[in-house]
Amino acid sequence: MNAPRHARPVLLIVDDEAANLQLLRQILQNDYALLFAKDGARALELARQERPALILLDVMMPGMSGHDVCRQLKAEPLTAAIPVIFVTALNDMRDELSGFEAGAVDYITKPLSPAIVRARVRTHLSLVRIDELKETRLQIVQRLGLAAEYKDNETGLHVIRMSHFARVLGVAAGLDDTAADDLLHAAPMHDVGKIGIPDRILQKPGKLDADEWSVMQTHASIGADIIGEHAGGGMLALAREIALSHHEKWDGSGYPRGLAGEAIPLAGRIVAVADVFDALTSVRPYKRAWPVTDAVGYLQQQKGLHFDGALVDLFVQQLPAIDAIRLRWAEQGEHHALA
């Protein structure tokens, strides 16, 4: 059964030989919406206008070669992410290497096998779909984190800044790039549990009483419940760990579990420093922004009490990078605190 036309991925096929275009049409037309170009200039024009899901590109064409077309596609932000498969009679290893160096994801040699063409196209469209799902999941995580901030007396820029602070501190603490990026993407979920706290408590202008504070403290566990259990690690498992542990304190006086020292997960200890520093140096309805020197002084006073002292020292060492982040995402009224 053919896929409904409106649901078909769009493919761009580029070849200067009409017979090759016709052959690829016969192989692919039942499953995909097809666009055709017989030269590089037209291929670039269609790629910019139509943003196909994938491009099948001949190498040997008059004028602009397939390699030239691919390099130009990869150099332009609008088309850089479109996967390119070279379809060519060239079968020398050096030709194949040149194709990959130009930015192609695959290389199919002529004469064409219909089964191989269909399999390669399916494979690379599946990879595109996986990347899209990862990006969508990341955006949902970030938006849910922002939802918690809008409910509280904070802003969306807080989660951006503190997440970047956390990444900088994570790298300084020895995390590799992949782990640091997971931390960057998970940190916005740190206070998602505030969604479950009543507004009368969350937005109370004055100090909370003992009963109200007990309710407020449940937001860490609520956040972990919202994110859920995720076996096998990954970014969501890290987000849950952060939500549950970023209010723990080095001396064991934090919540919700009263963990102490290195029993507190490293990600939670990192986010604690990043979160408090941004809260102190940001304007809130109930306070002015602290100068950086005062905020750093507070972090240092709390070494071994609230915070992991080694992480505080690393954070202070990274202040030039931290200030660059604050300058990039400064809110109106906060510029005076950048000095």
GROMACS .gro file of C-alpha atoms in nm:
model
  339
    1MET     CA    1   0.000   0.000   0.000
    2ASN     CA    2   0.136   0.341  -0.095
    3ALA     CA    3   0.187   0.605   0.173
    4PRO     CA    4  -0.068   0.892   0.164
    5ARG     CA    5   0.078   1.168  -0.050
    6HIS     CA    6   0.053   1.435   0.223
    7ALA     CA    7   0.247   1.211   0.462
    8ARG     CA    8   0.532   1.128   0.227
    9PRO     CA    9   0.880   1.262   0.294
   10VAL     CA   10   1.005   1.486   0.014
   11LEU     CA   11   1.318   1.376  -0.171
   12LEU     CA   12   1.522   1.585  -0.415
   13ILE     CA   13   1.686   1.386  -0.695
   14VAL     CA   14   1.964   1.554  -0.890
   15ASP     CA   15   2.113   1.409  -1.210
   16ASP     CA   16   2.190   1.555  -1.552
   17GLU     CA   17   2.076   1.233  -1.727
   18ALA     CA   18   1.699   1.204  -1.780
   19ALA     CA   19   1.722   0.823  -1.784
   20ASN     CA   20   1.873   0.821  -1.434
   21LEU     CA   21   1.601   1.054  -1.305
   22GLN     CA   22   1.337   0.827  -1.456
   23LEU     CA   23   1.489   0.517  -1.297
   24LEU     CA   24   1.498   0.675  -0.953
   25ARG     CA   25   1.141   0.795  -1.003
   26GLN     CA   26   1.029   0.437  -1.066
   27ILE     CA   27   1.216   0.310  -0.760
   28LEU     CA   28   1.095   0.575  -0.512
   29GLN     CA   29   0.768   0.728  -0.634
   30ASN     CA   30   0.539   0.493  -0.442
   31ASP     CA   31   0.674   0.597  -0.102
   32TYR     CA   32   0.803   0.952  -0.141
   33ALA     CA   33   0.713   1.287  -0.291
   34LEU     CA   34   0.984   1.361  -0.547
   35LEU     CA   35   1.150   1.677  -0.675
   36PHE     CA   36   1.392   1.673  -0.968
   37ALA     CA   37   1.683   1.889  -1.082
   38LYS     CA   38   1.921   1.840  -1.376
   39ASP     CA   39   2.198   2.076  -1.260
   40GLY     CA   40   2.358   2.210  -0.945
   41ALA     CA   41   2.209   2.558  -0.956
   42ARG     CA   42   1.852   2.426  -0.978
   43ALA     CA   43   1.929   2.173  -0.704
   44LEU     CA   44   2.042   2.449  -0.469
   45GLU     CA   45   1.734   2.657  -0.552
   46LEU     CA   46   1.494   2.369  -0.480
   47ALA     CA   47   1.680   2.272  -0.162
   48ARG     CA   48   1.644   2.625  -0.025
   49GLN     CA   49   1.279   2.657  -0.126
   50GLU     CA   50   1.145   2.310  -0.042
   51ARG     CA   51   1.377   2.183   0.234
   52PRO     CA   52   1.358   1.817   0.125
   53ALA     CA   53   1.406   1.544   0.382
   54LEU     CA   54   1.693   1.394   0.180
   55ILE     CA   55   1.885   1.461  -0.143
   56LEU     CA   56   2.006   1.199  -0.391
   57LEU     CA   57   2.286   1.371  -0.581
   58ASP     CA   58   2.487   1.273  -0.888
   59VAL     CA   59   2.858   1.356  -0.874
   60MET     CA   60   2.958   1.402  -1.238
   61MET     CA   61   2.749   1.687  -1.376
   62PRO     CA   62   2.842   1.966  -1.618
   63GLY     CA   63   2.923   2.298  -1.455
   64MET     CA   64   2.884   2.252  -1.081
   65SER     CA   65   2.980   1.901  -0.966
   66GLY     CA   66   2.788   1.709  -0.704
   67HIS     CA   67   3.071   1.765  -0.459
   68ASP     CA   68   3.046   2.141  -0.517
   69VAL     CA   69   2.670   2.130  -0.464
   70CYS     CA   70   2.708   1.931  -0.142
   71ARG     CA   71   2.970   2.165  -0.002
   72GLN     CA   72   2.745   2.464  -0.072
   73LEU     CA   73   2.446   2.291   0.088
   74LYS     CA   74   2.647   2.222   0.402
   75ALA     CA   75   2.773   2.581   0.415
   76GLU     CA   76   2.423   2.732   0.429
   77PRO     CA   77   2.224   2.717   0.757
   78LEU     CA   78   1.893   2.656   0.575
   79THR     CA   79   2.018   2.341   0.406
   80ALA     CA   80   2.311   2.220   0.617
   81ALA     CA   81   2.108   1.955   0.803
   82ILE     CA   82   1.964   1.790   0.490
   83PRO     CA   83   2.133   1.449   0.442
   84VAL     CA   84   2.292   1.396   0.101
   85ILE     CA   85   2.347   1.056  -0.063
   86PHE     CA   86   2.573   1.055  -0.366
   87VAL     CA   87   2.453   0.838  -0.655
   88THR     CA   88   2.735   0.790  -0.904
   89ALA     CA   89   2.922   0.561  -1.141
   90LEU     CA   90   3.247   0.652  -0.966
   91ASN     CA   91   3.352   0.362  -0.746
   92ASP     CA   92   3.711   0.431  -0.650
   93MET     CA   93   3.776   0.455  -0.274
   94ARG     CA   94   3.923   0.803  -0.323
   95ASP     CA   95   3.602   0.916  -0.493
   96GLU     CA   96   3.401   0.781  -0.202
   97LEU     CA   97   3.626   0.958   0.049
   98SER     CA   98   3.588   1.284  -0.142
   99GLY     CA   99   3.212   1.248  -0.118
  100PHE     CA  100   3.218   1.202   0.257
  101GLU     CA  101   3.459   1.492   0.296
  102ALA     CA  102   3.213   1.710   0.104
  103GLY     CA  103   2.947   1.629   0.364
  104ALA     CA  104   2.755   1.331   0.225
  105VAL     CA  105   2.611   1.066   0.458
  106ASP     CA  106   2.623   0.779   0.208
  107TYR     CA  107   2.740   0.673  -0.137
  108ILE     CA  108   2.547   0.451  -0.382
  109THR     CA  109   2.720   0.330  -0.699
  110LYS     CA  110   2.563   0.273  -1.038
  111PRO     CA  111   2.419   0.055  -1.182
  112LEU     CA  112   2.149   0.099  -0.921
  113SER     CA  113   1.986  -0.181  -0.726
  114PRO     CA  114   1.628  -0.077  -0.639
  115ALA     CA  115   1.642  -0.270  -0.311
  116ILE     CA  116   1.966  -0.100  -0.205
  117VAL     CA  117   1.840   0.247  -0.299
  118ARG     CA  118   1.519   0.197  -0.097
  119ALA     CA  119   1.709   0.055   0.202
  120ARG     CA  120   1.965   0.338   0.211
  121VAL     CA  121   1.695   0.605   0.182
  122ARG     CA  122   1.488   0.443   0.460
  123THR     CA  123   1.793   0.416   0.686
  124HIS     CA  124   1.892   0.780   0.657
  125LEU     CA  125   1.537   0.909   0.690
  126SER     CA  126   1.509   0.701   1.009
  127LEU     CA  127   1.822   0.868   1.144
  128VAL     CA  128   1.673   1.209   1.065
  129ARG     CA  129   1.356   1.108   1.248
  130ILE     CA  130   1.557   0.999   1.553
  131ASP     CA  131   1.735   1.335   1.561
  132GLU     CA  132   1.401   1.516   1.531
  133LEU     CA  133   1.255   1.314   1.819
  134LYS     CA  134   1.560   1.392   2.036
  135GLU     CA  135   1.525   1.761   1.959
  136THR     CA  136   1.150   1.754   2.030
  137ARG     CA  137   1.206   1.576   2.362
  138LEU     CA  138   1.468   1.833   2.457
  139GLN     CA  139   1.234   2.121   2.375
  140ILE     CA  140   0.954   1.964   2.583
  141VAL     CA  141   1.192   1.927   2.879
  142GLN     CA  142   1.302   2.289   2.847
  143ARG     CA  143   0.944   2.419   2.815
  144LEU     CA  144   0.831   2.222   3.118
  145GLY     CA  145   1.119   2.377   3.311
  146LEU     CA  146   1.008   2.722   3.197
  147ALA     CA  147   0.651   2.647   3.308
  148ALA     CA  148   0.773   2.600   3.664
  149GLU     CA  149   0.960   2.930   3.651
  150TYR     CA  150   0.655   3.122   3.525
  151LYS     CA  151   0.457   2.987   3.818
  152ASP     CA  152   0.724   3.107   4.059
  153ASN     CA  153   0.866   3.457   4.112
  154GLU     CA  154   1.138   3.387   3.858
  155THR     CA  155   1.178   3.412   3.482
  156GLY     CA  156   1.271   3.190   3.191
  157LEU     CA  157   1.612   3.352   3.171
  158HIS     CA  158   1.694   3.214   3.516
  159VAL     CA  159   1.684   2.855   3.388
  160ILE     CA  160   1.894   2.947   3.086
  161ARG     CA  161   2.162   3.116   3.292
  162MET     CA  162   2.183   2.863   3.572
  163SER     CA  163   2.190   2.574   3.321
  164HIS     CA  164   2.486   2.729   3.143
  165PHE     CA  165   2.654   2.800   3.477
  166ALA     CA  166   2.607   2.433   3.562
  167ARG     CA  167   2.765   2.323   3.234
  168VAL     CA  168   3.069   2.546   3.289
  169LEU     CA  169   3.110   2.415   3.643
  170GLY     CA  170   3.057   2.057   3.528
  171VAL     CA  171   3.337   2.082   3.274
  172ALA     CA  172   3.565   2.237   3.537
  173ALA     CA  173   3.478   1.944   3.766
  174GLY     CA  174   3.588   1.693   3.502
  175LEU     CA  175   3.274   1.607   3.304
  176ASP     CA  176   3.330   1.526   2.939
  177ASP     CA  177   3.140   1.717   2.670
  178THR     CA  178   2.856   1.464   2.644
  179ALA     CA  179   2.795   1.456   3.020
  180ALA     CA  180   2.823   1.836   3.040
  181ASP     CA  181   2.566   1.876   2.762
  182ASP     CA  182   2.330   1.635   2.940
  183LEU     CA  183   2.369   1.850   3.251
  184LEU     CA  184   2.296   2.166   3.049
  185HIS     CA  185   1.976   2.013   2.911
  186ALA     CA  186   1.860   1.850   3.236
  187ALA     CA  187   1.918   2.144   3.469
  188PRO     CA  188   1.612   2.345   3.352
  189MET     CA  189   1.394   2.078   3.515
  190HIS     CA  190   1.543   2.135   3.862
  191ASP     CA  191   1.236   2.311   4.005
  192VAL     CA  192   0.963   2.155   3.790
  193GLY     CA  193   0.798   2.026   4.109
  194LYS     CA  194   0.691   2.382   4.193
  195ILE     CA  195   0.406   2.321   3.951
  196GLY     CA  196   0.253   2.114   4.232
  197ILE     CA  197   0.288   2.380   4.504
  198PRO     CA  198  -0.019   2.596   4.579
  199ASP     CA  199   0.011   2.956   4.459
  200ARG     CA  200  -0.072   3.090   4.806
  201ILE     CA  201   0.256   2.939   4.927
  202LEU     CA  202   0.470   2.971   4.617
  203GLN     CA  203   0.387   3.337   4.562
  204LYS     CA  204   0.356   3.447   4.923
  205PRO     CA  205   0.540   3.781   4.954
  206GLY     CA  206   0.650   3.726   5.311
  207LYS     CA  207   0.833   3.454   5.500
  208LEU     CA  208   0.675   3.108   5.501
  209ASP     CA  209   0.561   2.962   5.831
  210ALA     CA  210   0.665   2.613   5.937
  211ASP     CA  211   0.368   2.436   5.778
  212GLU     CA  212   0.406   2.630   5.454
  213TRP     CA  213   0.777   2.555   5.442
  214SER     CA  214   0.704   2.183   5.483
  215VAL     CA  215   0.474   2.201   5.181
  216MET     CA  216   0.730   2.398   4.980
  217GLN     CA  217   0.996   2.135   5.046
  218THR     CA  218   0.783   1.871   4.877
  219HIS     CA  219   0.853   2.029   4.537
  220ALA     CA  220   1.178   1.830   4.510
  221SER     CA  221   0.994   1.498   4.540
  222ILE     CA  222   0.707   1.623   4.324
  223GLY     CA  223   0.959   1.714   4.054
  224ALA     CA  224   1.111   1.366   4.065
  225ASP     CA  225   0.763   1.216   4.033
  226ILE     CA  226   0.676   1.439   3.736
  227ILE     CA  227   0.994   1.345   3.550
  228GLY     CA  228   0.953   0.977   3.642
  229GLU     CA  229   1.186   0.679   3.651
  230HIS     CA  230   1.406   0.627   3.343
  231ALA     CA  231   1.614   0.311   3.330
  232GLY     CA  232   1.950   0.312   3.160
  233GLY     CA  233   2.053   0.666   3.244
  234GLY     CA  234   2.027   0.949   2.994
  235MET     CA  235   1.917   1.307   3.018
  236LEU     CA  236   1.575   1.248   3.179
  237ALA     CA  237   1.724   1.022   3.447
  238LEU     CA  238   1.973   1.300   3.519
  239ALA     CA  239   1.692   1.557   3.533
  240ARG     CA  240   1.514   1.345   3.796
  241GLU     CA  241   1.834   1.315   3.999
  242ILE     CA  242   1.883   1.692   3.990
  243ALA     CA  243   1.522   1.769   4.084
  244LEU     CA  244   1.552   1.537   4.384
  245SER     CA  245   1.896   1.642   4.506
  246HIS     CA  246   1.968   2.008   4.430
  247HIS     CA  247   1.828   2.124   4.766
  248GLU     CA  248   2.043   1.882   4.964
  249LYS     CA  249   2.327   2.048   5.159
  250TRP     CA  250   2.683   1.934   5.212
  251ASP     CA  251   2.637   1.926   5.592
  252GLY     CA  252   2.323   1.710   5.569
  253SER     CA  253   2.073   1.983   5.664
  254GLY     CA  254   1.903   1.997   5.324
  255TYR     CA  255   1.597   1.821   5.185
  256PRO     CA  256   1.417   1.600   5.093
  257ARG     CA  257   1.644   1.313   5.209
  258GLY     CA  258   1.900   1.486   5.431
  259LEU     CA  259   2.194   1.358   5.228
  260ALA     CA  260   2.542   1.484   5.315
  261GLY     CA  261   2.878   1.521   5.142
  262GLU     CA  262   2.948   1.303   4.843
  263ALA     CA  263   2.630   1.105   4.907
  264ILE     CA  264   2.466   1.395   4.725
  265PRO     CA  265   2.490   1.326   4.349
  266LEU     CA  266   2.751   1.542   4.176
  267ALA     CA  267   2.491   1.691   3.940
  268GLY     CA  268   2.280   1.802   4.236
  269ARG     CA  269   2.582   1.964   4.402
  270ILE     CA  270   2.672   2.146   4.081
  271VAL     CA  271   2.319   2.274   4.022
  272ALA     CA  272   2.294   2.390   4.384
  273VAL     CA  273   2.587   2.628   4.332
  274ALA     CA  274   2.466   2.747   3.992
  275ASP     CA  275   2.105   2.795   4.107
  276VAL     CA  276   2.185   2.989   4.425
  277PHE     CA  277   2.441   3.212   4.253
  278ASP     CA  278   2.194   3.313   3.982
  279ALA     CA  279   1.916   3.367   4.237
  280LEU     CA  280   2.140   3.596   4.441
  281THR     CA  281   2.263   3.800   4.143
  282SER     CA  282   1.919   3.837   3.980
  283VAL     CA  283   1.640   4.086   4.045
  284ARG     CA  284   1.331   3.941   4.211
  285PRO     CA  285   1.007   4.116   4.312
  286TYR     CA  286   1.116   4.081   4.675
  287LYS     CA  287   1.484   4.181   4.643
  288ARG     CA  288   1.750   4.360   4.443
  289ALA     CA  289   2.026   4.178   4.260
  290TRP     CA  290   2.335   4.121   4.470
  291PRO     CA  291   2.671   4.235   4.330
  292VAL     CA  292   2.881   3.944   4.210
  293THR     CA  293   3.139   4.001   4.483
  294ASP     CA  294   2.872   3.967   4.753
  295ALA     CA  295   2.729   3.654   4.592
  296VAL     CA  296   3.074   3.497   4.567
  297GLY     CA  297   3.134   3.588   4.930
  298TYR     CA  298   2.816   3.404   5.026
  299LEU     CA  299   2.920   3.093   4.833
  300GLN     CA  300   3.254   3.096   5.008
  301GLN     CA  301   3.094   3.141   5.351
  302GLN     CA  302   2.879   2.834   5.279
  303LYS     CA  303   3.165   2.604   5.176
  304GLY     CA  304   3.130   2.282   5.371
  305LEU     CA  305   2.786   2.387   5.496
  306HIS     CA  306   2.548   2.434   5.205
  307PHE     CA  307   2.792   2.370   4.920
  308ASP     CA  308   3.069   2.135   4.818
  309GLY     CA  309   3.375   2.352   4.888
  310ALA     CA  310   3.574   2.214   4.595
  311LEU     CA  311   3.294   2.308   4.356
  312VAL     CA  312   3.276   2.660   4.500
  313ASP     CA  313   3.649   2.702   4.436
  314LEU     CA  314   3.608   2.579   4.079
  315PHE     CA  315   3.310   2.810   4.026
  316VAL     CA  316   3.510   3.113   4.140
  317GLN     CA  317   3.789   3.015   3.900
  318GLN     CA  318   3.534   3.021   3.616
  319LEU     CA  319   3.396   3.369   3.692
  320PRO     CA  320   3.502   3.518   3.354
  321ALA     CA  321   3.293   3.253   3.175
  322ILE     CA  322   3.010   3.296   3.426
  323ASP     CA  323   3.003   3.674   3.373
  324ALA     CA  324   2.996   3.623   2.996
  325ILE     CA  325   2.684   3.406   3.038
  326ARG     CA  326   2.521   3.664   3.264
  327LEU     CA  327   2.594   3.941   3.015
  328ARG     CA  328   2.449   3.740   2.728
  329TRP     CA  329   2.123   3.663   2.911
  330ALA     CA  330   2.091   3.967   3.137
  331GLU     CA  331   1.744   4.091   3.225
  332GLN     CA  332   1.643   4.454   3.225
  333GLY     CA  333   1.750   4.603   3.557
  334GLU     CA  334   2.023   4.350   3.620
  335HIS     CA  335   2.308   4.516   3.432
  336HIS     CA  336   2.426   4.700   3.742
  337ALA     CA  337   2.500   4.366   3.907
  338LEU     CA  338   2.738   4.255   3.633
  339ALA     CA  339   3.033   4.447   3.775
   0.00000   0.00000   0.00000
